[in-house]
Coordinates of C-alpha atoms and ligand atoms in Angstrom, one line a residue:
M1 CA 0.1 0.0 -0.1
H2 CA 1.5 3.5 -1.1
N3 CA 1.6 5.9 1.9
N4 CA -1.2 8.1 0.2
N5 CA -3.8 5.2 0.5
T6 CA -2.7 4.8 4.2
K7 CA -5.2 6.5 6.2
I8 CA -3.8 7.4 9.7
A9 CA -5.9 9.1 13.1
V10 CA -3.4 10.7 16.0
V11 CA -5.6 11.3 18.8
G12 CA -4.2 13.8 21.0
A13 CA -3.3 17.4 19.4
G14 CA -0.6 18.9 22.0
I15 CA 2.8 19.6 20.9
I16 CA 3.6 15.8 20.5
G17 CA 0.1 14.8 18.0
I18 CA 0.6 17.8 16.0
N19 CA 4.4 16.8 15.5
C20 CA 3.0 13.4 14.2
A21 CA 0.6 14.4 12.2
L22 CA 3.0 16.9 10.6
A23 CA 5.6 14.4 10.0
L24 CA 2.9 11.4 8.8
Q25 CA 1.3 14.2 6.4
Q26 CA 4.7 15.4 4.8
K27 CA 5.9 11.4 3.9
G28 CA 2.5 11.3 2.3
F29 CA 0.0 9.8 4.6
Q30 CA -3.9 10.8 4.8
V31 CA -3.9 12.3 8.4
T32 CA -6.7 12.6 11.2
L33 CA -5.9 14.5 13.8
V34 CA -8.2 14.1 16.7
D35 CA -8.5 16.2 20.2
Q36 CA -11.4 16.1 22.7
Q37 CA -10.5 20.0 23.8
G38 CA -8.9 21.2 20.4
I39 CA -5.4 22.4 19.3
A40 CA -3.0 22.9 22.1
Q41 CA -5.6 23.2 24.9
G42 CA -3.8 20.5 27.6
C43 CA -0.2 20.5 28.9
S44 CA 0.9 22.5 25.9
K45 CA -0.7 25.4 25.7
A46 CA 1.2 27.7 28.6
N47 CA 4.5 25.8 29.3
A48 CA 7.5 27.5 30.3
G49 CA 8.6 27.4 26.5
H50 CA 12.0 25.9 26.8
F51 CA 14.0 23.7 24.7
A52 CA 16.0 22.0 27.2
T53 CA 18.1 19.7 25.6
E54 CA 20.7 20.1 28.3
Q55 CA 18.3 17.8 30.2
V56 CA 19.9 14.8 30.3
F57 CA 19.5 13.7 33.9
P58 CA 16.3 11.7 34.6
L59 CA 14.3 13.4 37.4
A60 CA 14.8 10.0 40.1
E61 CA 17.9 10.8 42.0
P62 CA 19.4 9.3 45.3
E63 CA 19.3 13.1 46.4
I64 CA 15.6 14.0 45.8
L65 CA 14.6 10.9 47.4
W66 CA 16.4 11.9 50.4
Q67 CA 14.6 15.4 50.3
M68 CA 11.1 13.8 49.2
P69 CA 9.7 13.7 53.1
K70 CA 10.5 17.3 53.8
L71 CA 9.7 18.4 49.9
L72 CA 6.0 16.8 50.3
C73 CA 5.5 18.4 54.1
D74 CA 5.0 21.9 52.1
P75 CA 2.0 22.2 50.6
L76 CA 3.1 25.6 48.5
G77 CA 6.6 23.3 48.0
P78 CA 8.2 22.7 44.7
I79 CA 7.1 19.1 45.1
A80 CA 3.4 18.3 46.4
L81 CA 1.3 15.3 46.7
S82 CA -2.7 15.3 47.7
P83 CA -3.2 13.4 50.7
S84 CA -6.1 11.8 49.2
Y85 CA -3.8 10.6 46.2
L86 CA -0.8 9.2 48.2
L87 CA -2.0 5.3 47.7
R88 CA -2.8 5.6 44.1
A89 CA 0.6 7.2 43.3
L90 CA 2.2 5.1 45.6
P91 CA 3.4 2.6 42.9
W92 CA 4.8 5.2 40.7
F93 CA 7.1 6.6 43.6
L94 CA 8.1 3.1 44.1
R95 CA 8.7 2.3 40.3
F96 CA 10.6 6.4 40.7
M97 CA 12.5 5.1 43.1
F98 CA 13.9 2.0 41.5
N99 CA 15.2 4.4 38.5
A100 CA 17.4 6.4 41.1
R101 CA 19.8 3.1 41.0
A102 CA 23.0 4.0 39.5
K103 CA 23.0 1.8 36.6
Q104 CA 19.3 2.2 35.6
R105 CA 19.5 6.0 36.0
H106 CA 22.8 5.9 34.0
A107 CA 20.9 4.0 30.9
N108 CA 17.6 6.1 31.4
S109 CA 19.5 9.2 31.2
M110 CA 22.0 7.7 27.9
A111 CA 18.4 7.5 26.4
L112 CA 17.5 11.1 27.0
R113 CA 20.4 11.9 25.7
A114 CA 19.8 10.4 22.0
L115 CA 16.6 12.1 22.4
N116 CA 17.4 15.7 23.3
H117 CA 20.7 15.7 20.9
Q118 CA 19.5 18.0 17.9
A119 CA 16.0 18.1 19.4
I120 CA 16.0 21.8 18.3
E121 CA 17.4 21.1 14.7
Y122 CA 14.1 19.1 14.4
Y123 CA 12.0 22.1 14.6
Q124 CA 13.6 24.5 12.4
P125 CA 12.7 23.2 9.0
L126 CA 9.4 22.7 10.4
L127 CA 8.9 26.7 11.6
R128 CA 11.0 27.6 8.3
V129 CA 8.4 26.4 5.9
A130 CA 5.6 27.3 8.4
G131 CA 6.8 30.8 8.2
A132 CA 7.4 31.4 11.9
E133 CA 11.1 30.7 12.7
H134 CA 10.6 34.1 15.1
L135 CA 8.7 31.8 17.7
L136 CA 12.2 30.2 18.1
T137 CA 14.6 32.0 19.9
R138 CA 18.5 30.3 20.1
Q139 CA 19.8 32.5 23.2
G140 CA 21.0 29.6 25.5
S141 CA 19.8 29.6 29.2
L142 CA 21.0 30.0 32.7
L143 CA 20.8 27.6 35.9
V144 CA 21.3 30.0 39.0
F145 CA 22.2 29.4 42.2
E146 CA 22.0 31.5 45.9
R147 CA 22.9 29.3 48.3
T148 CA 24.5 26.0 46.7
D149 CA 28.2 25.2 47.5
L150 CA 30.6 26.0 44.8
V151 CA 31.8 22.6 45.4
K152 CA 28.7 21.1 44.6
I153 CA 28.1 23.7 41.8
T154 CA 31.4 22.6 40.4
A155 CA 30.6 18.9 40.4
L156 CA 27.2 19.4 38.5
H157 CA 29.1 21.6 36.1
R158 CA 31.6 18.2 35.7
Q159 CA 28.4 16.2 35.3
Y160 CA 27.2 17.8 32.2
Q161 CA 30.5 18.4 30.2
Q162 CA 30.8 14.1 30.6
A163 CA 27.3 14.1 29.5
G164 CA 28.5 16.4 26.2
I165 CA 26.4 19.3 27.3
N166 CA 27.9 22.4 26.2
V167 CA 28.0 24.6 29.6
Q168 CA 30.1 27.4 31.0
L169 CA 30.4 28.1 34.7
L170 CA 29.5 32.1 35.1
Q171 CA 30.3 34.3 37.8
K172 CA 28.5 37.2 39.2
S173 CA 30.0 39.8 37.0
E174 CA 29.4 37.4 33.7
I175 CA 25.8 36.7 35.2
A176 CA 24.8 40.3 34.8
A177 CA 26.7 40.9 31.8
L178 CA 23.9 38.4 30.4
E179 CA 21.2 39.7 32.2
P180 CA 21.2 42.7 34.1
N181 CA 18.4 42.4 35.8
I182 CA 19.2 39.1 37.7
N183 CA 19.8 39.7 41.5
H184 CA 22.7 40.3 43.7
N185 CA 21.8 37.4 45.8
I186 CA 22.7 35.4 42.6
T187 CA 25.8 33.8 43.1
F188 CA 27.2 31.3 39.9
A189 CA 25.3 30.1 37.1
L190 CA 25.5 27.1 34.5
F191 CA 25.0 29.1 30.9
F192 CA 23.9 26.9 28.4
P193 CA 24.5 28.5 25.1
D194 CA 23.2 26.2 22.6
V195 CA 19.4 25.7 24.0
A196 CA 16.6 27.8 23.0
H197 CA 13.3 29.2 23.9
T198 CA 10.2 29.8 22.4
I199 CA 8.2 33.4 23.3
N200 CA 4.8 31.5 22.4
P201 CA 4.6 27.7 22.9
H202 CA 0.7 27.9 22.2
Q203 CA 1.5 29.8 18.6
L204 CA 4.1 27.5 17.8
C205 CA 1.4 24.6 18.6
V206 CA -1.1 26.5 16.5
V207 CA 1.2 27.4 13.6
L208 CA 2.2 23.7 13.3
A209 CA -0.9 22.3 13.0
D210 CA -2.2 25.3 10.7
Y211 CA 1.0 24.3 8.4
A212 CA -0.2 20.3 8.9
M213 CA -3.8 21.4 7.9
K214 CA -2.5 23.6 4.7
L215 CA -0.6 19.9 3.9
G216 CA -3.9 18.0 4.0
V217 CA -4.3 17.1 7.8
C218 CA -8.0 16.8 9.1
F219 CA -8.8 18.1 12.4
H220 CA -11.6 16.4 14.5
K221 CA -12.9 17.3 17.6
A222 CA -13.7 14.5 19.4
Q223 CA -13.3 12.3 22.7
I224 CA -12.1 9.1 22.0
A225 CA -13.5 6.3 24.3
R226 CA -13.0 3.2 23.0
I227 CA -11.1 1.2 20.2
E228 CA -11.6 -1.4 18.2
T229 CA -8.7 -3.0 15.7
D230 CA -8.0 -6.2 13.7
D231 CA -5.3 -6.8 11.4
H232 CA -6.3 -4.7 8.9
K233 CA -8.4 -1.4 10.4
V234 CA -8.5 0.6 13.7
T235 CA -11.8 1.8 14.5
L236 CA -12.7 4.7 16.7
Y237 CA -15.3 5.3 19.0
G238 CA -16.9 8.2 21.1
Q239 CA -19.3 7.7 23.7
A240 CA -22.4 6.3 21.4
A241 CA -22.3 3.0 19.7
Q242 CA -21.1 3.7 15.9
P243 CA -17.8 4.3 15.0
L244 CA -16.4 8.0 14.9
L245 CA -13.6 7.3 12.4
Q246 CA -12.0 3.9 10.7
V247 CA -8.7 3.9 9.7
D248 CA -5.5 2.2 8.7
K249 CA -3.5 2.9 11.6
L250 CA -3.5 4.9 14.8
V251 CA -1.1 6.9 16.9
L252 CA -2.1 7.4 20.6
A253 CA -0.8 10.9 21.8
T254 CA -2.9 11.3 24.0
G255 CA -0.4 13.1 27.1
A256 CA -1.6 12.5 30.6
W257 CA -4.8 11.0 29.5
S258 CA -3.1 8.0 28.4
K259 CA -3.5 5.4 30.9
S260 CA -7.1 4.0 30.6
I261 CA -6.8 4.0 26.8
V262 CA -3.7 2.1 26.8
N263 CA -4.6 -0.4 29.2
A264 CA -7.8 -1.1 27.7
L265 CA -5.7 -2.3 24.7
G266 CA -4.0 -4.7 27.1
Y267 CA -0.8 -3.1 28.2
K268 CA 0.2 -1.7 31.4
L269 CA 1.4 2.1 31.5
P270 CA 2.4 3.2 34.7
I271 CA 1.8 7.0 33.8
E272 CA 1.1 10.3 36.5
A273 CA -0.2 13.7 36.0
E274 CA 2.8 16.1 37.4
R275 CA 0.3 19.4 37.5
G276 CA 2.5 22.5 37.1
Y277 CA 1.6 26.0 37.0
S278 CA 2.6 29.1 35.2
Y279 CA 2.0 32.7 36.0
T280 CA 2.5 35.3 33.2
L281 CA 3.3 38.4 34.5
L282 CA 1.6 40.5 31.5
N283 CA 3.1 43.2 29.7
S284 CA 6.7 43.2 31.5
S285 CA 10.0 42.0 29.9
G286 CA 13.7 42.5 31.2
L287 CA 15.0 39.0 30.4
T288 CA 16.5 38.1 27.1
R289 CA 16.6 33.9 27.9
P290 CA 15.3 31.6 30.1
V291 CA 16.3 31.5 33.6
A292 CA 16.0 28.5 35.9
S293 CA 16.8 28.1 39.6
A294 CA 18.3 25.3 41.1
E295 CA 17.3 26.0 44.6
R296 CA 13.6 27.0 43.9
K297 CA 12.9 24.4 40.7
F298 CA 11.5 26.7 38.7
I299 CA 11.9 28.6 35.5
I300 CA 11.9 32.0 34.4
T301 CA 11.2 32.7 30.8
P302 CA 10.7 35.8 28.5
M303 CA 7.6 35.7 26.5
E304 CA 5.7 37.6 23.8
Q305 CA 3.4 38.5 26.5
G306 CA 5.5 39.2 29.4
L307 CA 7.3 37.5 31.5
R308 CA 6.4 33.9 32.5
F309 CA 6.8 32.0 35.8
A310 CA 6.7 28.4 35.4
G311 CA 7.4 25.1 37.7
T312 CA 6.2 23.1 40.8
V313 CA 5.2 19.4 40.4
E314 CA 1.5 18.6 42.1
F315 CA 0.8 15.0 41.9
S316 CA -3.5 14.9 42.7
G317 CA -4.6 13.0 39.7
L318 CA -6.4 14.6 36.4
T319 CA -9.7 15.8 38.3
Q320 CA -9.1 17.9 41.5
A321 CA -9.3 22.0 41.6
A322 CA -6.3 23.8 40.6
N323 CA -4.5 25.8 43.8
D324 CA -3.6 28.9 42.1
K325 CA -2.0 29.4 45.3
R326 CA 1.0 27.1 43.7
A327 CA 1.1 29.7 40.9
E328 CA 1.0 32.7 43.1
V329 CA 4.3 31.3 44.9
L330 CA 5.6 31.3 41.9
Y331 CA 5.5 35.5 41.6
T332 CA 7.1 35.4 45.1
H333 CA 10.3 33.1 44.0
A334 CA 10.6 35.4 41.2
Q335 CA 10.9 38.5 43.0
A336 CA 13.9 36.7 44.8
L337 CA 15.3 36.4 41.5
L338 CA 14.5 39.5 39.4
S339 CA 15.5 43.0 40.5
N340 CA 12.5 44.7 38.5
V341 CA 9.7 42.3 39.2
A342 CA 7.8 44.9 42.1
E343 CA 8.5 47.5 39.5
L344 CA 7.0 45.0 36.4
T345 CA 3.9 44.7 38.4
R346 CA 3.9 48.5 39.3
S347 CA 3.7 49.6 35.4
A348 CA 1.7 46.0 34.1
P349 CA -2.1 45.7 34.4
A350 CA -3.6 44.4 37.8
K351 CA -2.3 41.5 39.3
Q352 CA -5.6 39.5 38.8
Q353 CA -5.6 40.3 34.8
N354 CA -2.1 38.3 34.9
S355 CA -2.7 34.8 33.7
I356 CA -2.4 31.8 35.8
W357 CA -2.3 28.2 34.3
S358 CA -2.0 24.8 34.9
G359 CA -1.3 21.6 32.9
Y360 CA -0.9 17.7 33.5
R361 CA 3.0 16.8 32.6
P362 CA 2.3 13.3 31.3
S363 CA 5.0 11.4 33.5
L364 CA 6.8 7.8 33.5
P365 CA 9.2 6.7 36.8
D366 CA 11.7 6.5 34.4
S367 CA 11.7 10.0 32.8
L368 CA 11.5 8.4 29.3
P369 CA 8.4 8.5 26.9
V370 CA 7.0 5.8 25.0
I371 CA 7.5 6.0 21.2
G372 CA 7.1 3.2 19.3
Q373 CA 4.4 0.2 17.8
A374 CA 2.4 -1.5 20.6
P375 CA 3.9 -4.9 20.5
S376 CA 0.5 -6.7 19.6
H377 CA -1.0 -4.6 17.4
P378 CA 1.1 -3.9 14.5
N379 CA -1.2 -0.7 13.4
I380 CA -1.0 1.2 16.9
Y381 CA 1.6 3.4 17.7
F382 CA 2.5 5.3 21.0
A383 CA 3.7 8.7 21.4
L384 CA 3.4 9.9 25.0
G385 CA 4.2 10.5 28.5
H386 CA 7.1 13.0 27.6
Q387 CA 7.2 14.5 31.3
H388 CA 8.8 17.8 31.4
L389 CA 10.4 17.7 28.0
G390 CA 7.5 17.5 25.5
L391 CA 8.2 20.6 24.2
T392 CA 11.6 19.9 23.9
Q393 CA 11.2 16.5 22.0
G394 CA 8.1 17.3 20.1
A395 CA 9.5 17.7 16.4
K396 CA 12.2 14.6 17.0
T397 CA 9.3 12.3 18.3
G398 CA 7.2 13.3 14.9
T399 CA 10.1 12.7 12.9
L400 CA 10.5 9.0 14.8
I401 CA 7.1 8.0 14.4
A402 CA 6.7 9.1 11.0
Q403 CA 9.9 6.9 10.1
L404 CA 8.3 3.8 11.9
V405 CA 5.2 3.9 10.5
A406 CA 6.8 4.2 7.0
N407 CA 8.7 1.1 7.6
Q408 CA 11.8 3.2 7.4
L409 CA 14.8 2.9 9.8
T410 CA 14.7 5.6 12.7
D411 CA 17.2 8.0 13.3
I412 CA 17.8 7.0 17.0
D413 CA 17.3 3.0 18.8
L414 CA 13.7 3.3 19.9
Q415 CA 14.4 -0.3 22.1
P416 CA 14.9 2.2 25.2
F417 CA 11.1 4.2 24.6
S418 CA 9.2 0.9 24.1
I419 CA 6.6 0.5 26.2
R420 CA 7.5 -3.3 26.5
R421 CA 9.8 -2.0 29.5
F422 CA 6.5 -1.9 32.1
N423 CA 5.0 -5.3 30.2
Ligands
FAD501 C1 4.6 24.7 34.5 C2 4.9 23.6 32.9 C3 6.1 23.7 32.5 C4 6.9 23.0 31.2 N1 7.8 23.4 30.7 C5 8.5 22.9 29.7 C6 9.3 23.5 29.2 O1 9.7 24.4 29.4 N2 10.3 22.5 28.0 C7 9.6 21.4 27.7 O2 10.2 20.7 26.5 N3 8.3 21.1 28.7 C8 7.7 21.5 29.2 N4 6.4 21.4 30.2 C9 6.4 20.0 29.5 C10 5.3 20.3 28.3 O3 4.4 20.9 28.3 C11 4.7 18.8 28.1 O4 5.5 17.6 28.3 C12 3.8 18.8 26.7 O5 3.2 19.6 26.9 C13 3.0 17.4 26.3 O6 2.8 17.3 25.3 P1 1.6 16.0 25.0 O7 0.9 16.8 23.8 O8 2.1 14.5 25.2 O9 0.2 16.4 25.9 P2 -0.8 17.6 25.8 O10 -0.4 18.7 25.1 O11 -1.8 17.3 27.2 O12 -1.6 16.9 24.7 C14 -2.3 15.8 24.9 C15 -3.8 16.0 24.2 O13 -4.6 14.8 23.9 C16 -6.1 14.8 24.3 N5 -6.8 14.0 24.7 C17 -6.4 12.8 25.7 N6 -7.2 11.8 25.4 C18 -8.4 12.0 24.5 C19 -8.9 10.9 23.8 N7 -9.5 10.2 24.6 N8 -9.7 11.7 23.1 C20 -9.2 12.7 22.2 N9 -8.3 13.6 23.0 C21 -7.5 13.3 23.9 C22 -6.0 16.1 25.2 O14 -7.4 16.8 25.2 C23 -5.2 16.8 24.9 O15 -5.2 18.2 24.3 C24 6.2 21.8 31.0 C25 4.7 21.4 31.6 C26 4.4 22.2 32.6 C27 3.0 21.7 33.2

């Protein structure tokens, strides 16, 4: 069968699904993109916009395990676990701890390095043809320190270097030369010159989706509740008995909502929603590049609309109400990092008009996504679980899925990303 006769549905129109749909359509497949909410209304909407290719270390590390009890006691701290969700999250945390072991962590880190390698370069040609190159700015990023001991910072610097990351250790005066609005309490910073950011993550999704539609992708707003499949066809159902769509192949890019749909196909998937928040201080400026705080565990990114403070992790499932206080705490943290936040707030619209948002990061305990073919369903593919790095890894994931579906050699070995690791 030629590609142009093959019909493919991609379920999930976040940054991952959009990239999969675009890459598949570029290969000549007939793609329908399906989402229950619309284009980029999930986790891809108002994230920190950081193409964080330097983040090659899995989140499970021995140090964080020791800090965990203290971290979890503070409801406004960087990591929160809703007491009512404790039992449900326990199996995920046990797997997370298992992944903190040195050998496992090293293997996961190598897989992350492979996936992050040149991930920004996968976006560049797409943004060029979509006429949206201005949405990717390559000015590097800073990881700043207030209290951490220089010995520890130097060790981290070395760790990045050993992982092949281009990184520089900066002193106060060098930091001030790059970002004059950074406060004097910042002692050192790691500078990653090769990384990039977008000034509008939502718009980036929209322009890529628009371009995909120009090439022929159809968009269908619907919730997929059930999937039936045989050797030749995949049939997608909503709540009603009659099918919504029948296709030759299916890509599931359903983010944090993936568990039930993947379980129903017969696969285990230990995915949890790590809710994160962002607070956008409108009409403000004063930064050139993303600035992340090592101790406060959040990031500030200059956006088209203003400065965005983003971060925090909350384990509370997919249905609990958002706790906007967790976003407001980010504003307080930003005041500690930047000298001009108070002044920007005074000159900006009233605080209520600044926008608070939360999104569910789709996270697996080994910090790796699932990218690959379903072992018992040759016409179903998974592209989900990109945790804190979905924006970064989106374009590369799209390319890899398109190569896989087209039976081509993939740019990297996909074995570490197989769902088999949980089954
Ligand atoms: C505060 C915060 C800051 C972040 N900052 C960064 C960053 O700087 N850099 C970075 O790389 N990443 C960042 N991330 C992570 C990144 O946002 C996510 O990894 C990414 O958005 C996940 O994309 P996705 O397409 O998998 O999921 P989503 O964007 O959530 O899309 C999934 C889509 O699937 C749809 N869907 C699900 N189930 C169904 C169904 N049954 N039927 C129909 N539709 C369905 C949903 O409606 C949704 O639109 C951040 C996340 C947060 C929360």
